Coordinates of C-alpha atoms in Angstrom, one line a residue:
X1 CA 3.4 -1.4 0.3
X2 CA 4.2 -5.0 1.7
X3 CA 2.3 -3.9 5.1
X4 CA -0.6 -2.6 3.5
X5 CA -0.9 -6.0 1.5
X6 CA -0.8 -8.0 4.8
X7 CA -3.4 -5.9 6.3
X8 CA -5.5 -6.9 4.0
X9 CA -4.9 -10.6 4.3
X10 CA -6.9 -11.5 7.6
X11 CA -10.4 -11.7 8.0
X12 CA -12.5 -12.8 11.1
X13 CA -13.5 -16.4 10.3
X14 CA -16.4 -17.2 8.4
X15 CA -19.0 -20.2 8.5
X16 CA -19.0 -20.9 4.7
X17 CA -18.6 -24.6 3.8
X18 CA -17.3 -25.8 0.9
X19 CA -20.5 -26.9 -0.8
X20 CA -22.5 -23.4 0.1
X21 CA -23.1 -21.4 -3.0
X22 CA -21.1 -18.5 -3.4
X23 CA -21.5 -15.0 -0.8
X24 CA -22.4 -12.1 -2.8
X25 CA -19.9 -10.1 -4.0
X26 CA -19.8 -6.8 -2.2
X27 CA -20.6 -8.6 1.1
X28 CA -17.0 -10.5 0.0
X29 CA -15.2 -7.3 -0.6
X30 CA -16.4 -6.0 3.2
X31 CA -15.1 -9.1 5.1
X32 CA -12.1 -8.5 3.3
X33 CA -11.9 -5.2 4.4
X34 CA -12.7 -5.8 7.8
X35 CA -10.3 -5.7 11.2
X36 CA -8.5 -8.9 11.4
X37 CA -9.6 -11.8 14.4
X38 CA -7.5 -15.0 13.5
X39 CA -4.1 -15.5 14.5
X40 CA -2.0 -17.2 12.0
X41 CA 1.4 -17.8 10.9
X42 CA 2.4 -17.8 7.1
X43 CA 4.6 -17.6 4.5
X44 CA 4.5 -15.1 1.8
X45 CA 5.9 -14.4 -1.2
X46 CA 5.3 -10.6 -3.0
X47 CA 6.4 -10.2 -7.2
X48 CA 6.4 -7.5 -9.5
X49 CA 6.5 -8.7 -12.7
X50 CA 9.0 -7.0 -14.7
X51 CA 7.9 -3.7 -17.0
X52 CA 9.5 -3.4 -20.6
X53 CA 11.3 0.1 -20.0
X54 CA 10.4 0.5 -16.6
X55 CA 11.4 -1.5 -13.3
X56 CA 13.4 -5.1 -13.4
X57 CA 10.8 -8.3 -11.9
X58 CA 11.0 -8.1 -8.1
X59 CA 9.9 -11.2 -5.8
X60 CA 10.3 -10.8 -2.0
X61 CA 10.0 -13.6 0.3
X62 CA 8.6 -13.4 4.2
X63 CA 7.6 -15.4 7.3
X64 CA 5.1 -13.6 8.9
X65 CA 3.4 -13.7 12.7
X66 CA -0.2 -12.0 13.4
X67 CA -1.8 -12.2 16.9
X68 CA -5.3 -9.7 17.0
X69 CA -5.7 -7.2 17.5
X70 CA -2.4 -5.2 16.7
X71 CA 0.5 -7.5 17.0
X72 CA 2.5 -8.4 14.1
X73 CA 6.2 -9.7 13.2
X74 CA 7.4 -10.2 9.5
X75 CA 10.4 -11.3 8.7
X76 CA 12.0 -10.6 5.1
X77 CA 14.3 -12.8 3.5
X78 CA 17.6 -11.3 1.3
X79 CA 18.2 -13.7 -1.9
X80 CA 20.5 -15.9 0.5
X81 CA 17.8 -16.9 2.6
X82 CA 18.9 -15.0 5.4
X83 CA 17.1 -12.3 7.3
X84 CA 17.1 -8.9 4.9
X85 CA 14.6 -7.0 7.5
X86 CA 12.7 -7.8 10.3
X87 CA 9.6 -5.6 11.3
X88 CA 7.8 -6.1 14.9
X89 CA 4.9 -4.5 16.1
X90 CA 4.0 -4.6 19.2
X91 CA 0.2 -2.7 19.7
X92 CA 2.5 0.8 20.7
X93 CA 5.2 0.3 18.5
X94 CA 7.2 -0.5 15.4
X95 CA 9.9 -1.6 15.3
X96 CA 12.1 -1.9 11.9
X97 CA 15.6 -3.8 12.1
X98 CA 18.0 -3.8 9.6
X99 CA 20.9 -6.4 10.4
X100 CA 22.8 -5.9 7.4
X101 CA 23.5 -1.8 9.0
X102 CA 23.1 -3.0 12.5
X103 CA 20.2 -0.2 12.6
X104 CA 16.8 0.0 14.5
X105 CA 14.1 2.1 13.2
X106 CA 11.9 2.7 16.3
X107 CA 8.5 4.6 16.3
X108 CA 4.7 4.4 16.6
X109 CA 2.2 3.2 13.9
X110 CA 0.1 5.8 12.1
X111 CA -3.5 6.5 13.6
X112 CA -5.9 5.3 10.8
X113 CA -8.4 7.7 12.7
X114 CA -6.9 10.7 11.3
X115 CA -7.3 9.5 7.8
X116 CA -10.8 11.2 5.7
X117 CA -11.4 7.6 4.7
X118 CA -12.8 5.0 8.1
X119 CA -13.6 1.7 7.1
X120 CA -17.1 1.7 6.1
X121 CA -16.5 4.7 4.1
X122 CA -13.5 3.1 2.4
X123 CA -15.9 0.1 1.7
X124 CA -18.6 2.6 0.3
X125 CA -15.9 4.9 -2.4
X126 CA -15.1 0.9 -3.3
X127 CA -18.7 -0.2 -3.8
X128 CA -19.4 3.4 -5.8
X129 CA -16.3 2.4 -8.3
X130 CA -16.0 -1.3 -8.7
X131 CA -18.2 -4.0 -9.5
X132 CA -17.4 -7.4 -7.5
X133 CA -18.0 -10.6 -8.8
X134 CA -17.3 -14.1 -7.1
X135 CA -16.7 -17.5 -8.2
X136 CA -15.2 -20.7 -7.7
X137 CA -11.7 -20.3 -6.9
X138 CA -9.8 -23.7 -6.9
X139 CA -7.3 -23.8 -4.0
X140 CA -4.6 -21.7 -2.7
X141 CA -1.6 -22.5 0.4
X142 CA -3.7 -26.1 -0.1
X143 CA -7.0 -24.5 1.0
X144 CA -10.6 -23.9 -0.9
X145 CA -11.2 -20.8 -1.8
X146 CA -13.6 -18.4 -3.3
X147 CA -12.4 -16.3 -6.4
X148 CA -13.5 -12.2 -5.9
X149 CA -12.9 -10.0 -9.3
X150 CA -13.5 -6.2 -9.1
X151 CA -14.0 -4.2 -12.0
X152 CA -13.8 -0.6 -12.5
X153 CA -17.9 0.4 -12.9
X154 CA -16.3 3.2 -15.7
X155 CA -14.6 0.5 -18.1
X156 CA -15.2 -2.6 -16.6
X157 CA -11.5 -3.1 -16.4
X158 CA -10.5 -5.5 -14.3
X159 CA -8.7 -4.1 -11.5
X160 CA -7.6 -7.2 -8.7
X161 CA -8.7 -10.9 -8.5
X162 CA -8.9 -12.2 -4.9
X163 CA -8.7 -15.8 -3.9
X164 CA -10.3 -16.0 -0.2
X165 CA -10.5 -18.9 1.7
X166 CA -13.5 -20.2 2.4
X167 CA -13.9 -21.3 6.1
X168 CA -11.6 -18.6 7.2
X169 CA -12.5 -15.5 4.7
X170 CA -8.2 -15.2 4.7
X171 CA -6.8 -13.6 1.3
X172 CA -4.6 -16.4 0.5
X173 CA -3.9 -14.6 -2.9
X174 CA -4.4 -11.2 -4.7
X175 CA -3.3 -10.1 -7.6
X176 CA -3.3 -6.3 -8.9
X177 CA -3.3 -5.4 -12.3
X178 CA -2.6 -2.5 -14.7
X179 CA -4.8 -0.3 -16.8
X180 CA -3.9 -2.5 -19.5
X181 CA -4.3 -5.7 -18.2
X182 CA -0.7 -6.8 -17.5
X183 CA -0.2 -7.9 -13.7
X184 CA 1.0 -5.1 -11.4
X185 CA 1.8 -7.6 -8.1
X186 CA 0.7 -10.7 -6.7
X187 CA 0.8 -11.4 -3.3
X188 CA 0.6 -15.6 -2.3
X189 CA 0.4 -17.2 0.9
X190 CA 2.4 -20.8 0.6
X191 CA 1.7 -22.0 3.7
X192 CA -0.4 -21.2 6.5
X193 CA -0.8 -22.2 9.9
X194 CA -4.0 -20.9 12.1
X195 CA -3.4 -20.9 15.9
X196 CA -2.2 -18.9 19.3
X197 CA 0.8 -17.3 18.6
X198 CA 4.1 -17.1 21.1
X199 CA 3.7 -13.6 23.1
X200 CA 7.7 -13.4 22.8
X201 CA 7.5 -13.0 19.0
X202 CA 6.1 -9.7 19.4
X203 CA 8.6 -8.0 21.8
X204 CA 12.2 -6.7 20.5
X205 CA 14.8 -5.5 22.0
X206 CA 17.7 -3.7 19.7
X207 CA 20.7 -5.9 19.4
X208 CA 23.5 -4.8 21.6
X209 CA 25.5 -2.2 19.2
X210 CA 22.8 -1.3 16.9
X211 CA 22.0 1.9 16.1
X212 CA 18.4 3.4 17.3
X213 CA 17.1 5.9 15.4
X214 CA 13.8 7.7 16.9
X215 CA 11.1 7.4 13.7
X216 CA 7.9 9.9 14.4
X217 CA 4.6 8.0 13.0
X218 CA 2.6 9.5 10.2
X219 CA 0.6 12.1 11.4
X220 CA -2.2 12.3 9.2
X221 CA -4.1 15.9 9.0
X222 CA -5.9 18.6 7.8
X223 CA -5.3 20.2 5.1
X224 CA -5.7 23.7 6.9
X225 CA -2.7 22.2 9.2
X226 CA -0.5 21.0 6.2
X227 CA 0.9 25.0 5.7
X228 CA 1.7 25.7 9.6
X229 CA 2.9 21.9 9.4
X230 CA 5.2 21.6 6.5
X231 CA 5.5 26.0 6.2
X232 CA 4.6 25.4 2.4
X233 CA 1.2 26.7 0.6
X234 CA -0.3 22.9 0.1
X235 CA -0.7 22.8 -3.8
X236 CA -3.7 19.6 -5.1
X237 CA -4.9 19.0 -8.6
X238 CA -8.0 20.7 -9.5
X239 CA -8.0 17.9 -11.8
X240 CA -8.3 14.0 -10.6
X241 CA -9.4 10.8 -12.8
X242 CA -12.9 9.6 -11.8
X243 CA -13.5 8.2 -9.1
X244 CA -10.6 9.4 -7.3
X245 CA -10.9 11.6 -3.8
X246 CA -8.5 13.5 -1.8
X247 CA -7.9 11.0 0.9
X248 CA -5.3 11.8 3.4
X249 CA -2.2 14.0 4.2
X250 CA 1.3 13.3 5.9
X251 CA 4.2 15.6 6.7
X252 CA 7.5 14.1 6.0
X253 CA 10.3 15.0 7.4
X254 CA 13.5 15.3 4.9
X255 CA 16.6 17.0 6.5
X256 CA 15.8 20.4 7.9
X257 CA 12.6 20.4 5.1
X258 CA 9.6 18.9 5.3
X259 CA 7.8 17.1 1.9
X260 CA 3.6 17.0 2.0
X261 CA 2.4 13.7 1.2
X262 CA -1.0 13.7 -0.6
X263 CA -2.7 10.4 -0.7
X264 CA -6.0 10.0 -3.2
X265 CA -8.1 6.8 -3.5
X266 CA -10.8 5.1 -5.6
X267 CA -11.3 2.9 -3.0
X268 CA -8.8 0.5 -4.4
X269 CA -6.1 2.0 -5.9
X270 CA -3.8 4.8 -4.5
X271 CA -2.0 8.3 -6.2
X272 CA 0.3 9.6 -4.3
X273 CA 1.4 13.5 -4.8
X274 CA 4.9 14.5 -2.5
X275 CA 5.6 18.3 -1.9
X276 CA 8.3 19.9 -1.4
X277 CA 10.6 22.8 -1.5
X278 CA 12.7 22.9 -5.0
X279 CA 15.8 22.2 -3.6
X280 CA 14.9 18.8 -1.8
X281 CA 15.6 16.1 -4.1
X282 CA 13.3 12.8 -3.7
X283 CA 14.5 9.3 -5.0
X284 CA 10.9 7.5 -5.4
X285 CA 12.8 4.6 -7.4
X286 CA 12.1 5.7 -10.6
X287 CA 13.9 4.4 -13.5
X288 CA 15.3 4.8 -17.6
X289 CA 13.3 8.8 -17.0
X290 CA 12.7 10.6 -19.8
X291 CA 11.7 14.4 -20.1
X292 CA 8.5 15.4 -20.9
X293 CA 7.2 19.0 -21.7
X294 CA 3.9 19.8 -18.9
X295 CA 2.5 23.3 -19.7
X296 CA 4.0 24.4 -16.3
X297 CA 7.5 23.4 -17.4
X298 CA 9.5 20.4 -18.0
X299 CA 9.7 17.4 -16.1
X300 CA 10.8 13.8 -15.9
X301 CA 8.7 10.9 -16.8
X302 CA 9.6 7.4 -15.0
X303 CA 8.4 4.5 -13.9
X304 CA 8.8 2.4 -10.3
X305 CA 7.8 -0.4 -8.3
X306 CA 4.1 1.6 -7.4
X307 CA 3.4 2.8 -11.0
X308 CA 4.2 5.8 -13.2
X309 CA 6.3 8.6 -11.7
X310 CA 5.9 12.2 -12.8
X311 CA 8.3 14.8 -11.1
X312 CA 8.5 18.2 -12.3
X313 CA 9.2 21.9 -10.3
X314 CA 7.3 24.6 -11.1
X315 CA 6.5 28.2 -8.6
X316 CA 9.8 27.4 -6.6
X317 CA 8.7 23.8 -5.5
X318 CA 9.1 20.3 -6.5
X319 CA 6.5 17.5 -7.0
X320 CA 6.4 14.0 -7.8
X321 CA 3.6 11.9 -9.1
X322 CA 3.7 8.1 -8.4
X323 CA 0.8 5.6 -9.1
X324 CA -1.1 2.8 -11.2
X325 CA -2.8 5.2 -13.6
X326 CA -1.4 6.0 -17.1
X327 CA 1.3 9.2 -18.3
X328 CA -1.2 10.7 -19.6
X329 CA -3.4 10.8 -16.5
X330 CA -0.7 11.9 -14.5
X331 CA 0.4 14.5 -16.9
X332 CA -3.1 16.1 -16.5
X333 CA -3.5 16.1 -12.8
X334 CA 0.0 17.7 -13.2
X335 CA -1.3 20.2 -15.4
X336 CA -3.7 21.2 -12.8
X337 CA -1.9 22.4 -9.8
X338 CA -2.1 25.9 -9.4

């Protein structure tokens, strides 16, 4: 989640001044969605606002390090200010250090390539669903920006507020919100620095003593390839909420089992739908659950850090349900696997 955020943050640098009118909306959106050009260093802070019932208010605080194309190094703080995690990437690989364990998560990033969804026709299932709207935006990490709401064309729900800097087209802040208006997460830059970046921040070498532990990337697929794959009969909604598309497929390795990871977009916001066999327990952070009766069985109704969580097992698997959409919404797509 944090890594998606960033990803989004850095936009190839723009010409706007700060007395031109404002860029039309849509053509906003696509810079924002565009490969990243400017090498920067910042700080960021991520929060999840607490959820009555559901998940406690979460704030995490980083120091990040972006050279384009590929090269990235953020560094998370604990609530000490020391280093919780630090994640390097280096163009081949990732690298994910955990001092607290003394571990080293090693492994290659996920080809985007093999995802249904490229970036013009993320930008396009976007364009179809939301309606973008820009405006002055005040100022952000001490820099002008330009303020970019998108609204959900079927309700005219708000769905994120963007604040993007207007000489460099950087997010310097987003916010996501809920179906019912409350905010979801909010992602700030509080300070920023544009500039070369040092080469050596990008190369890691595990501590001496630390554990490595071999991580395979996501492998994103077919779904004719998921059963050979995973050896389970993939199982999808027949059922989605508007706007919403089947947009990839991962296989995740758990033990000696493997879990299917559905992903399904509205261009914006994400459901995620894990597979597995019934025996394979899943911990997606879900708390106070509560059961619910689904007209294939029972299951557990939760809530986490990425939305509502639905789990339930039904024809000798499992499944889980995780995303910004409401219980009843999840409840139906649940309703509809075969």
């Amino acid at each position: 989640m944090l890594a998606s955020l960033l990803c989004l943050c850095l936009l190839p640098a723009g010409a706007a001044a700060r007395g031109a009118p404002p860029p039309e909306g849509m053509e906003l959106l696509r810079e924002t969605m565009e490969a990243a050009s400017v090498p920067y260093a910042a700080e960021v802070v991520v929060a999840r606002p607490a959820v009555p019932g559901g998940p406690r208010a979460v704030s995490q605080r980083m120091s990040v390090r972006f050279s384009p194309p590929d090269l990235f190094r953020r560094e998370l703080a604990g609530p000490d200010g020391g280093l919780r995690q630090l994640v390097v990437e280096d163009g081949h690989n990732e690298w994910i250090y955990d001092p607290a364990r003394n571990k080293v998560w090693q492994g290659g990033p996920a080809d985007p390539l093999f995802k249904r969804f490229g970036p013009d026709e993320e930008f396009d299932h976007a364009a179809e669903n939301y309606t973008a709207v820009v405006a002055a935006g005040g100022r952000a990490a001490g820099r002008s920006c330009w303020k970019l709401e998108l609204r959900s064309r079927a309700d005219n729900v708000l769905a994120r507020r963007l604040w993007v800097d207007r000489e460099t087209r950087i997010v310097l802040r987003s916010e996501s919100l809920r179906t019912d208006g409350t905010l979801a997460e909010v992602m700030r830059f509080t300070k920023l620095a544009l500039g070369p970046q040092d080469a050596a921040a990008f190369r890691f070498s595990p501590p001496a003593g630390s554990a490595l532990v071999e991580r395979a990337a996501p492998d994103f697929m077919a779904l004719d390839e998921a059963k050979a794959a995973a050896g389970v009969e993939p199982r999808l909604p027949a059922w989605l909420p508007p706007g919403y598309v089947f947009e990839s497929l991962d296989i995740i390795p758990k033990g000696r089992r493997n879990v299917v990871h559905y992903r399904f977009s509205d261009g914006m916001k994400v459901l995620s739908l894990f597979q597995c066999p019934a025996r394979v327990r899943l911990d997606m952070g879900g708390r106070d659950a509560e059961r619910v009766k689904l007209s294939v069985g029972r299951g557990q109704r939760s809530h986490a850090d990425e939305g509502n969580v639905l789990a339930w097992t039904s024809g000798g698997g499992r499944f889980v349900l995780v995303g910004p959409v409401s219980d009843a919404v999840l409840k139906r797509m649940a309703e509809s696997v075969p």
